[in-house]
Short mmCIF file of C-alpha atoms in Angstrom, two decimals:
data_model
loop_
_atom_site.label_atom_id
_atom_site.label_comp_id
_atom_site.label_asym_id
_atom_site.label_seq_id
_atom_site.Cartn_x
_atom_site.Cartn_y
_atom_site.Cartn_z
CA UNK A 1 124.73 141.42 76.53
CA UNK A 2 123.74 137.77 76.88
CA UNK A 3 120.51 136.94 78.69
CA UNK A 4 120.49 134.76 81.83
CA UNK A 5 119.03 131.94 79.71
CA UNK A 6 121.88 132.18 77.22
CA UNK A 7 124.45 132.30 80.01
CA UNK A 8 122.81 129.31 81.69
CA UNK A 9 123.07 127.21 78.54
CA UNK A 10 126.57 128.38 77.62
CA UNK A 11 128.41 128.36 80.95
CA UNK A 12 126.44 126.50 83.62
CA UNK A 13 126.99 122.75 83.83
CA UNK A 14 123.93 120.80 82.73
CA UNK A 15 122.70 117.48 84.10
CA UNK A 16 120.26 116.62 81.30
CA UNK A 17 119.60 117.49 77.68
CA UNK A 18 116.16 118.82 78.55
CA UNK A 19 116.29 121.33 81.44
CA UNK A 20 113.01 123.08 82.22
CA UNK A 21 114.46 126.49 81.21
CA UNK A 22 111.88 128.18 83.41
CA UNK A 23 113.34 131.55 84.33
CA UNK A 24 112.33 132.86 87.76
CA UNK A 25 112.88 136.42 88.93
CA UNK A 26 111.41 136.24 92.44
CA UNK A 27 109.41 133.94 94.73
CA UNK A 28 107.04 134.39 97.64
CA UNK A 29 105.08 131.82 99.63
CA UNK A 30 103.90 129.06 97.30
CA UNK A 31 104.42 131.12 94.12
CA UNK A 32 107.34 131.83 91.82
CA UNK A 33 107.32 134.69 89.30
CA UNK A 34 108.87 134.90 85.85
CA UNK A 35 110.42 138.15 84.57
CA UNK A 36 107.21 138.85 82.60
CA UNK A 37 105.15 138.53 85.79
CA UNK A 38 103.70 135.07 85.08
CA UNK A 39 102.93 133.36 88.39
CA UNK A 40 103.73 129.68 88.91
CA UNK A 41 102.38 127.63 91.80
CA UNK A 42 105.19 125.52 93.26
CA UNK A 43 103.90 122.02 93.99
CA UNK A 44 107.28 120.49 94.84
CA UNK A 45 108.97 123.02 97.16
CA UNK A 46 112.28 122.88 95.32
CA UNK A 47 112.18 119.08 95.90
CA UNK A 48 111.19 119.20 99.55
CA UNK A 49 113.18 122.32 100.48
CA UNK A 50 110.74 125.20 100.91
CA UNK A 51 108.58 123.56 103.57
CA UNK A 52 107.71 126.95 105.11
CA UNK A 53 107.28 128.56 101.69
CA UNK A 54 109.62 130.75 99.67
CA UNK A 55 111.14 133.68 101.53
CA UNK A 56 109.23 133.27 104.77
CA UNK A 57 109.48 136.63 106.61
CA UNK A 58 110.89 135.08 109.78
CA UNK A 59 113.54 133.20 107.84
CA UNK A 60 114.52 136.38 105.97
CA UNK A 61 114.73 138.30 109.26
CA UNK A 62 116.98 135.63 110.77
CA UNK A 63 119.26 135.72 107.73
CA UNK A 64 119.48 139.51 107.79
CA UNK A 65 120.13 139.53 111.52
CA UNK A 66 123.07 137.16 111.13
CA UNK A 67 124.45 139.03 108.12
CA UNK A 68 124.84 142.04 110.38
CA UNK A 69 127.02 140.05 112.82
CA UNK A 70 129.43 137.74 110.96
CA UNK A 71 129.68 135.17 108.19
CA UNK A 72 132.29 132.40 108.06
CA UNK A 73 134.82 132.54 110.87
CA UNK A 74 136.65 129.22 111.12
CA UNK A 75 136.38 125.59 110.07
CA UNK A 76 133.72 123.46 111.72
CA UNK A 77 133.86 122.93 115.47
CA UNK A 78 136.74 125.21 116.43
CA UNK A 79 135.02 128.49 117.31
CA UNK A 80 131.89 128.83 119.45
CA UNK A 81 129.15 130.40 117.34
CA UNK A 82 125.65 131.00 118.65
CA UNK A 83 123.65 130.05 115.51
CA UNK A 84 124.81 126.40 115.23
CA UNK A 85 124.86 125.95 119.00
CA UNK A 86 121.30 127.19 119.39
CA UNK A 87 120.11 125.21 116.38
CA UNK A 88 121.68 122.03 117.74
CA UNK A 89 119.84 122.53 121.03
CA UNK A 90 116.54 123.15 119.24
CA UNK A 91 116.95 120.10 117.03
CA UNK A 92 117.76 117.75 119.87
CA UNK A 93 114.74 119.07 121.77
CA UNK A 94 112.54 117.60 119.03
CA UNK A 95 114.18 114.17 119.35
CA UNK A 96 114.45 111.25 121.78
CA UNK A 97 116.92 112.00 124.57
CA UNK A 98 119.67 109.71 123.26
CA UNK A 99 119.91 111.65 119.97
CA UNK A 100 121.73 114.53 121.58
CA UNK A 101 124.64 115.39 119.24
CA UNK A 102 124.41 117.19 115.90
CA UNK A 103 127.05 117.39 113.19
CA UNK A 104 126.19 120.08 110.64
CA UNK A 105 126.90 119.69 106.94
CA UNK A 106 126.15 121.68 103.79
CA UNK A 107 123.75 119.21 102.19
CA UNK A 108 121.97 115.90 102.49
CA UNK A 109 124.55 113.88 100.61
CA UNK A 110 127.25 115.22 102.95
CA UNK A 111 125.14 114.12 105.91
CA UNK A 112 125.02 110.63 104.40
CA UNK A 113 128.79 110.57 103.92
CA UNK A 114 129.44 111.57 107.51
CA UNK A 115 126.98 109.03 108.86
CA UNK A 116 128.55 106.20 106.85
CA UNK A 117 131.98 107.03 108.25
CA UNK A 118 130.57 107.29 111.76
CA UNK A 119 128.87 103.89 111.53
CA UNK A 120 132.07 102.21 110.35
CA UNK A 121 134.11 103.98 113.03
CA UNK A 122 131.71 103.00 115.81
CA UNK A 123 131.10 99.38 114.87
CA UNK A 124 134.46 98.47 113.35
CA UNK A 125 132.51 96.79 110.55
CA UNK A 126 132.46 97.45 106.82
CA UNK A 127 129.19 96.19 105.34
CA UNK A 128 126.48 98.72 104.51
CA UNK A 129 122.89 97.74 103.74
CA UNK A 130 120.32 99.88 101.95
CA UNK A 131 117.20 99.33 99.85
CA UNK A 132 116.64 98.83 96.16
CA UNK A 133 115.22 101.98 94.53
CA UNK A 134 116.46 104.14 97.39
CA UNK A 135 118.13 107.49 96.76
CA UNK A 136 120.69 108.83 99.24
CA UNK A 137 122.74 111.33 97.22
CA UNK A 138 125.28 111.65 94.40
CA UNK A 139 128.70 111.73 96.08
CA UNK A 140 130.64 108.48 95.94
CA UNK A 141 129.68 107.00 99.30
CA UNK A 142 126.06 108.08 99.07
CA UNK A 143 125.88 106.88 95.48
CA UNK A 144 127.28 103.51 96.56
CA UNK A 145 124.26 102.85 98.78
CA UNK A 146 121.76 104.30 96.32
CA UNK A 147 119.65 101.41 95.04
CA UNK A 148 119.69 101.95 91.29
CA UNK A 149 122.30 100.35 89.06
CA UNK A 150 121.42 102.74 86.25
CA UNK A 151 122.64 105.68 88.33
CA UNK A 152 125.81 103.92 89.49
CA UNK A 153 127.32 101.89 86.67
CA UNK A 154 129.03 104.79 84.94
CA UNK A 155 130.92 105.72 88.10
CA UNK A 156 132.29 102.42 89.35
CA UNK A 157 134.28 101.34 91.26
CA UNK A 158 132.28 102.60 94.24
CA UNK A 159 132.39 101.54 97.88
CA UNK A 160 132.77 97.79 98.34
CA UNK A 161 130.74 95.66 100.74
CA UNK A 162 127.34 97.22 99.99
CA UNK A 163 124.23 95.05 100.02
CA UNK A 164 120.68 95.95 98.97
CA UNK A 165 117.43 94.61 100.39
CA UNK A 166 113.83 94.91 99.27
CA UNK A 167 111.81 97.55 101.08
CA UNK A 168 108.88 96.19 103.10
CA UNK A 169 110.20 92.62 102.74
CA UNK A 170 110.58 90.95 106.13
CA UNK A 171 112.50 87.97 104.74
CA UNK A 172 115.30 90.25 103.52
CA UNK A 173 115.95 91.46 107.06
CA UNK A 174 117.88 88.21 107.59
CA UNK A 175 120.49 89.61 105.19
CA UNK A 176 121.42 92.06 107.97
CA UNK A 177 124.09 90.23 109.98
CA UNK A 178 126.94 90.64 112.47
CA UNK A 179 129.01 91.91 109.52
CA UNK A 180 126.70 94.87 108.98
CA UNK A 181 127.90 98.26 110.19
CA UNK A 182 124.67 100.05 109.37
CA UNK A 183 121.37 99.86 107.56
CA UNK A 184 120.52 103.12 105.79
CA UNK A 185 116.87 103.52 104.91
CA UNK A 186 114.50 106.36 104.05
CA UNK A 187 111.80 106.39 106.71
CA UNK A 188 109.35 107.03 103.87
CA UNK A 189 111.04 106.27 100.54
CA UNK A 190 110.64 109.27 98.26
CA UNK A 191 112.29 108.67 94.90
CA UNK A 192 110.74 105.18 94.78
CA UNK A 193 107.41 106.99 94.50
CA UNK A 194 106.34 107.49 98.15
CA UNK A 195 106.20 103.95 99.53
CA UNK A 196 104.81 104.03 103.06
CA UNK A 197 106.27 101.26 105.25
CA UNK A 198 103.88 98.41 105.94
CA UNK A 199 102.68 98.06 109.54
CA UNK A 200 105.37 96.34 111.58
CA UNK A 201 108.13 96.62 108.97
CA UNK A 202 110.19 99.39 110.58
CA UNK A 203 109.85 97.91 114.12
CA UNK A 204 111.06 94.58 112.73
CA UNK A 205 113.98 96.33 111.04
CA UNK A 206 114.82 98.16 114.27
CA UNK A 207 114.74 94.86 116.18
CA UNK A 208 116.96 93.11 113.66
CA UNK A 209 119.56 95.89 113.78
CA UNK A 210 119.60 95.73 117.57
CA UNK A 211 119.96 91.94 117.54
CA UNK A 212 123.05 91.95 115.32
CA UNK A 213 124.62 95.17 116.59
CA UNK A 214 124.15 97.15 113.37
CA UNK A 215 123.31 100.84 113.52
CA UNK A 216 120.00 101.98 112.06
CA UNK A 217 120.40 105.17 110.03
CA UNK A 218 117.13 106.83 109.07
CA UNK A 219 117.33 109.12 106.07
CA UNK A 220 114.80 111.92 106.57
CA UNK A 221 116.48 114.30 104.20
CA UNK A 222 113.27 114.55 102.17
CA UNK A 223 110.59 113.33 104.57
CA UNK A 224 111.68 115.19 107.73
CA UNK A 225 111.01 118.70 109.04
CA UNK A 226 107.24 118.32 109.00
CA UNK A 227 106.74 116.95 105.50
CA UNK A 228 104.73 113.92 106.68
CA UNK A 229 102.66 115.75 109.30
CA UNK A 230 104.90 114.93 112.25
CA UNK A 231 108.14 116.81 112.72
CA UNK A 232 110.11 113.62 112.06
CA UNK A 233 108.58 110.85 109.99
CA UNK A 234 109.85 108.11 112.33
CA UNK A 235 107.48 109.40 115.01
CA UNK A 236 104.68 107.75 113.04
CA UNK A 237 106.18 104.27 113.24
CA UNK A 238 107.12 103.79 116.88
CA UNK A 239 110.88 103.45 116.40
CA UNK A 240 114.06 105.44 117.05
CA UNK A 241 117.17 105.53 114.87
CA UNK A 242 120.78 105.35 115.98
CA UNK A 243 121.66 108.08 113.50
CA UNK A 244 119.22 110.52 111.86
CA UNK A 245 119.86 112.35 108.59
CA UNK A 246 118.23 115.67 107.70
CA UNK A 247 118.64 118.45 105.12
CA UNK A 248 116.35 119.91 102.38
CA UNK A 249 113.43 121.42 104.34
CA UNK A 250 115.75 122.11 107.24
CA UNK A 251 117.10 125.39 105.91
CA UNK A 252 114.02 127.30 104.80
CA UNK A 253 115.73 127.70 101.41
CA UNK A 254 119.32 127.92 102.65
CA UNK A 255 121.85 125.08 102.16
CA UNK A 256 122.30 122.98 105.29
CA UNK A 257 122.17 119.37 106.44
CA UNK A 258 123.02 117.35 109.52
CA UNK A 259 123.49 113.90 110.94
CA UNK A 260 122.41 113.41 114.53
CA UNK A 261 123.53 110.65 116.89
CA UNK A 262 124.17 109.93 120.58
CA UNK A 263 127.22 111.74 121.93
CA UNK A 264 128.88 108.41 122.74
CA UNK A 265 128.75 107.45 119.06
CA UNK A 266 129.67 110.87 117.69
CA UNK A 267 132.72 110.96 119.95
CA UNK A 268 134.37 108.49 117.59
CA UNK A 269 135.40 111.41 115.38
CA UNK A 270 137.57 112.96 118.13
CA UNK A 271 140.32 110.36 118.34
CA UNK A 272 142.12 107.73 116.25
CA UNK A 273 142.29 109.90 114.19
CA UNK A 274 141.73 113.35 115.57
CA UNK A 275 139.44 115.37 113.28
CA UNK A 276 137.89 112.15 112.02
CA UNK A 277 135.40 114.16 109.99
CA UNK A 278 135.98 117.73 108.80
CA UNK A 279 134.08 120.39 106.92
CA UNK A 280 134.92 124.02 106.23
CA UNK A 281 131.45 125.45 105.79
CA UNK A 282 129.30 122.97 107.73
CA UNK A 283 127.28 124.81 110.36
CA UNK A 284 127.54 128.09 108.47
CA UNK A 285 126.05 130.75 110.77
CA UNK A 286 123.66 132.20 108.19
CA UNK A 287 122.27 128.80 107.23
CA UNK A 288 121.94 127.83 110.89
CA UNK A 289 120.09 131.06 111.70
CA UNK A 290 117.72 130.35 108.80
CA UNK A 291 117.24 126.76 109.96
CA UNK A 292 116.42 127.75 113.52
CA UNK A 293 113.84 130.22 112.23
CA UNK A 294 112.39 127.49 109.99
CA UNK A 295 112.07 125.10 112.93
CA UNK A 296 110.38 127.80 115.00
CA UNK A 297 107.97 128.67 112.18
CA UNK A 298 106.89 125.03 111.89
CA UNK A 299 106.34 124.78 115.63
CA UNK A 300 104.97 128.21 116.52
CA UNK A 301 102.76 128.66 113.45
CA UNK A 302 101.45 125.12 114.00
CA UNK A 303 102.07 124.08 110.40
CA UNK A 304 101.79 120.37 111.21
CA UNK A 305 98.20 120.61 112.41
CA UNK A 306 96.70 120.92 108.92
CA UNK A 307 98.98 118.62 106.94
CA UNK A 308 96.58 115.68 107.05
CA UNK A 309 93.61 117.82 106.01
CA UNK A 310 95.56 119.37 103.15
CA UNK A 311 96.69 115.96 101.91
CA UNK A 312 93.09 114.75 102.13
CA UNK A 313 91.99 117.70 99.97
CA UNK A 314 94.47 116.69 97.26
CA UNK A 315 93.24 113.09 97.43
CA UNK A 316 89.60 114.19 97.29
CA UNK A 317 90.10 116.34 94.19
CA UNK A 318 92.64 114.32 92.21
CA UNK A 319 90.18 111.78 90.85
CA UNK A 320 90.32 110.96 87.15
CA UNK A 321 90.20 107.81 85.00
CA UNK A 322 93.85 108.43 84.04
CA UNK A 323 94.98 108.46 87.67
CA UNK A 324 95.76 104.91 88.79
CA UNK A 325 96.62 105.61 92.42
CA UNK A 326 97.45 108.38 94.87
CA UNK A 327 99.99 107.49 97.56
CA UNK A 328 100.99 109.78 100.38
CA UNK A 329 102.45 110.24 103.80
CA UNK A 330 101.33 113.72 104.77
CA UNK A 331 102.22 116.19 102.03
CA UNK A 332 104.70 113.84 100.41
CA UNK A 333 102.51 112.55 97.59
CA UNK A 334 102.74 110.48 94.40
CA UNK A 335 100.02 110.46 91.74
CA UNK A 336 100.46 107.42 89.52
CA UNK A 337 99.72 107.30 85.78
CA UNK A 338 100.09 104.57 83.19
CA UNK A 339 103.60 105.44 82.06
CA UNK A 340 106.27 108.11 81.74
CA UNK A 341 105.08 108.67 78.19
CA UNK A 342 101.73 109.75 79.62
CA UNK A 343 103.17 111.65 82.58
CA UNK A 344 105.90 113.76 80.96
CA UNK A 345 103.58 115.63 78.54
CA UNK A 346 101.19 116.19 81.47
CA UNK A 347 104.00 117.77 83.51
CA UNK A 348 104.89 120.01 80.56
CA UNK A 349 101.26 121.08 80.02
CA UNK A 350 100.83 121.73 83.73
CA UNK A 351 103.88 124.00 83.69
CA UNK A 352 103.45 125.96 80.49
CA UNK A 353 99.65 126.04 80.21
CA UNK A 354 98.47 125.88 83.83
CA UNK A 355 101.54 127.44 85.47
CA UNK A 356 102.02 124.61 87.96
CA UNK A 357 105.53 123.34 88.73
CA UNK A 358 105.55 119.57 89.25
CA UNK A 359 107.96 116.71 88.65
CA UNK A 360 108.35 112.93 88.60
CA UNK A 361 110.40 110.59 90.80
CA UNK A 362 113.85 109.24 89.93
CA UNK A 363 112.87 105.60 90.39
CA UNK A 364 109.16 105.89 89.67
CA UNK A 365 108.83 107.85 86.46
CA UNK A 366 105.12 107.16 85.98
CA UNK A 367 104.18 109.07 89.15
CA UNK A 368 103.69 112.80 89.59
CA UNK A 369 105.43 114.39 92.59
CA UNK A 370 103.35 116.63 94.85
CA UNK A 371 105.13 118.11 97.87
CA UNK A 372 104.07 121.74 98.20
CA UNK A 373 105.09 124.12 100.96
CA UNK A 374 103.30 123.20 104.17
CA UNK A 375 101.89 126.74 104.13
CA UNK A 376 99.72 126.02 101.08
CA UNK A 377 96.06 126.88 101.69
CA UNK A 378 92.98 124.84 100.82
CA UNK A 379 92.12 127.45 98.20
CA UNK A 380 95.55 127.09 96.62
CA UNK A 381 95.14 123.31 96.65
CA UNK A 382 91.85 123.76 94.81
CA UNK A 383 93.63 125.96 92.28
CA UNK A 384 96.39 123.41 91.81
CA UNK A 385 94.10 120.42 91.41
CA UNK A 386 91.86 122.23 88.95
CA UNK A 387 94.90 123.06 86.85
CA UNK A 388 96.21 119.49 86.99
CA UNK A 389 92.85 118.11 85.90
CA UNK A 390 92.72 120.58 83.02
CA UNK A 391 96.19 119.44 81.98
CA UNK A 392 95.05 115.80 82.11
CA UNK A 393 91.91 116.52 80.11
CA UNK A 394 93.82 118.24 77.29
CA UNK A 395 95.78 115.03 76.56
#
């Protein structure tokens, strides 16, 4: 009988020639366990997914409770189901009053796709604006607005009428015009290596969009659901989006995403044509039950209260001549080194020698990604930083 590793390499589609090949048998909290019992500390939360930790008891209970009732019943929006309805209410309760309508998807890239269609439908315009070095997903529309030619060239032609601007550059805001349907921007750019917006940049962007009638779409697929220390990252910057995107940490480990907009905008999908946006599995009851439990865990267990202190602990301990800079917004962190050639062996040593799972960023490959579950303790941060420093010192 073939092992899972052999089956993985023989039959499962690969996206690189150098997968980690770390085999995990179970996970709990901030730790993952190999079949031989080796314990790995997860410093990246499945890339921003396990914000409340792996297999949080309340998330598991919500999943089990829904399994005992029903699974898929009907395509999106045709049958009244309590899990998505209650989740939609809970989500909108965290948001400004005008963001009162939720469309559930299966992933972040699907949320992007739906939002792009909605912006074009509402404005009657075609131009889309996003930032250089921004990542918004891998499906064709999302890939079109992703700001890296290296990721896109092999898949052209993509969507036409896409323009890119430089993040944090006020002059480039003039490129947003009366032709622009929407500006799509990560509130805190992640794959660019955690680039916190300069003071005044996002308010100026919001003002420019309002002036020309373009919709502002904030992508919080990675930085939302408490990752930055506020439930939504945009709360830190004194602005409101027209459409908000969320996924990743939203599901507590289950696949789910959403785009959220005012009802008056979302209503564009109801006519001309009817069923203007469709999904079979969006709003799946099990994923929605898990998401509602995740939201409640963040709120009721007060996970946001200690995010700043935990980030400060990382910054205090991660001091080394090889570390050029530490950037963060809450527990979305980037630790910069000289080059990828320095960083990649460090990541490998951290994994196989120190049992710490880390990563780099798609568009910033000299920076180490740190985005642990929000449930990580100060003692576990100490453990992680000690291991990282040992990995650095063995170079």
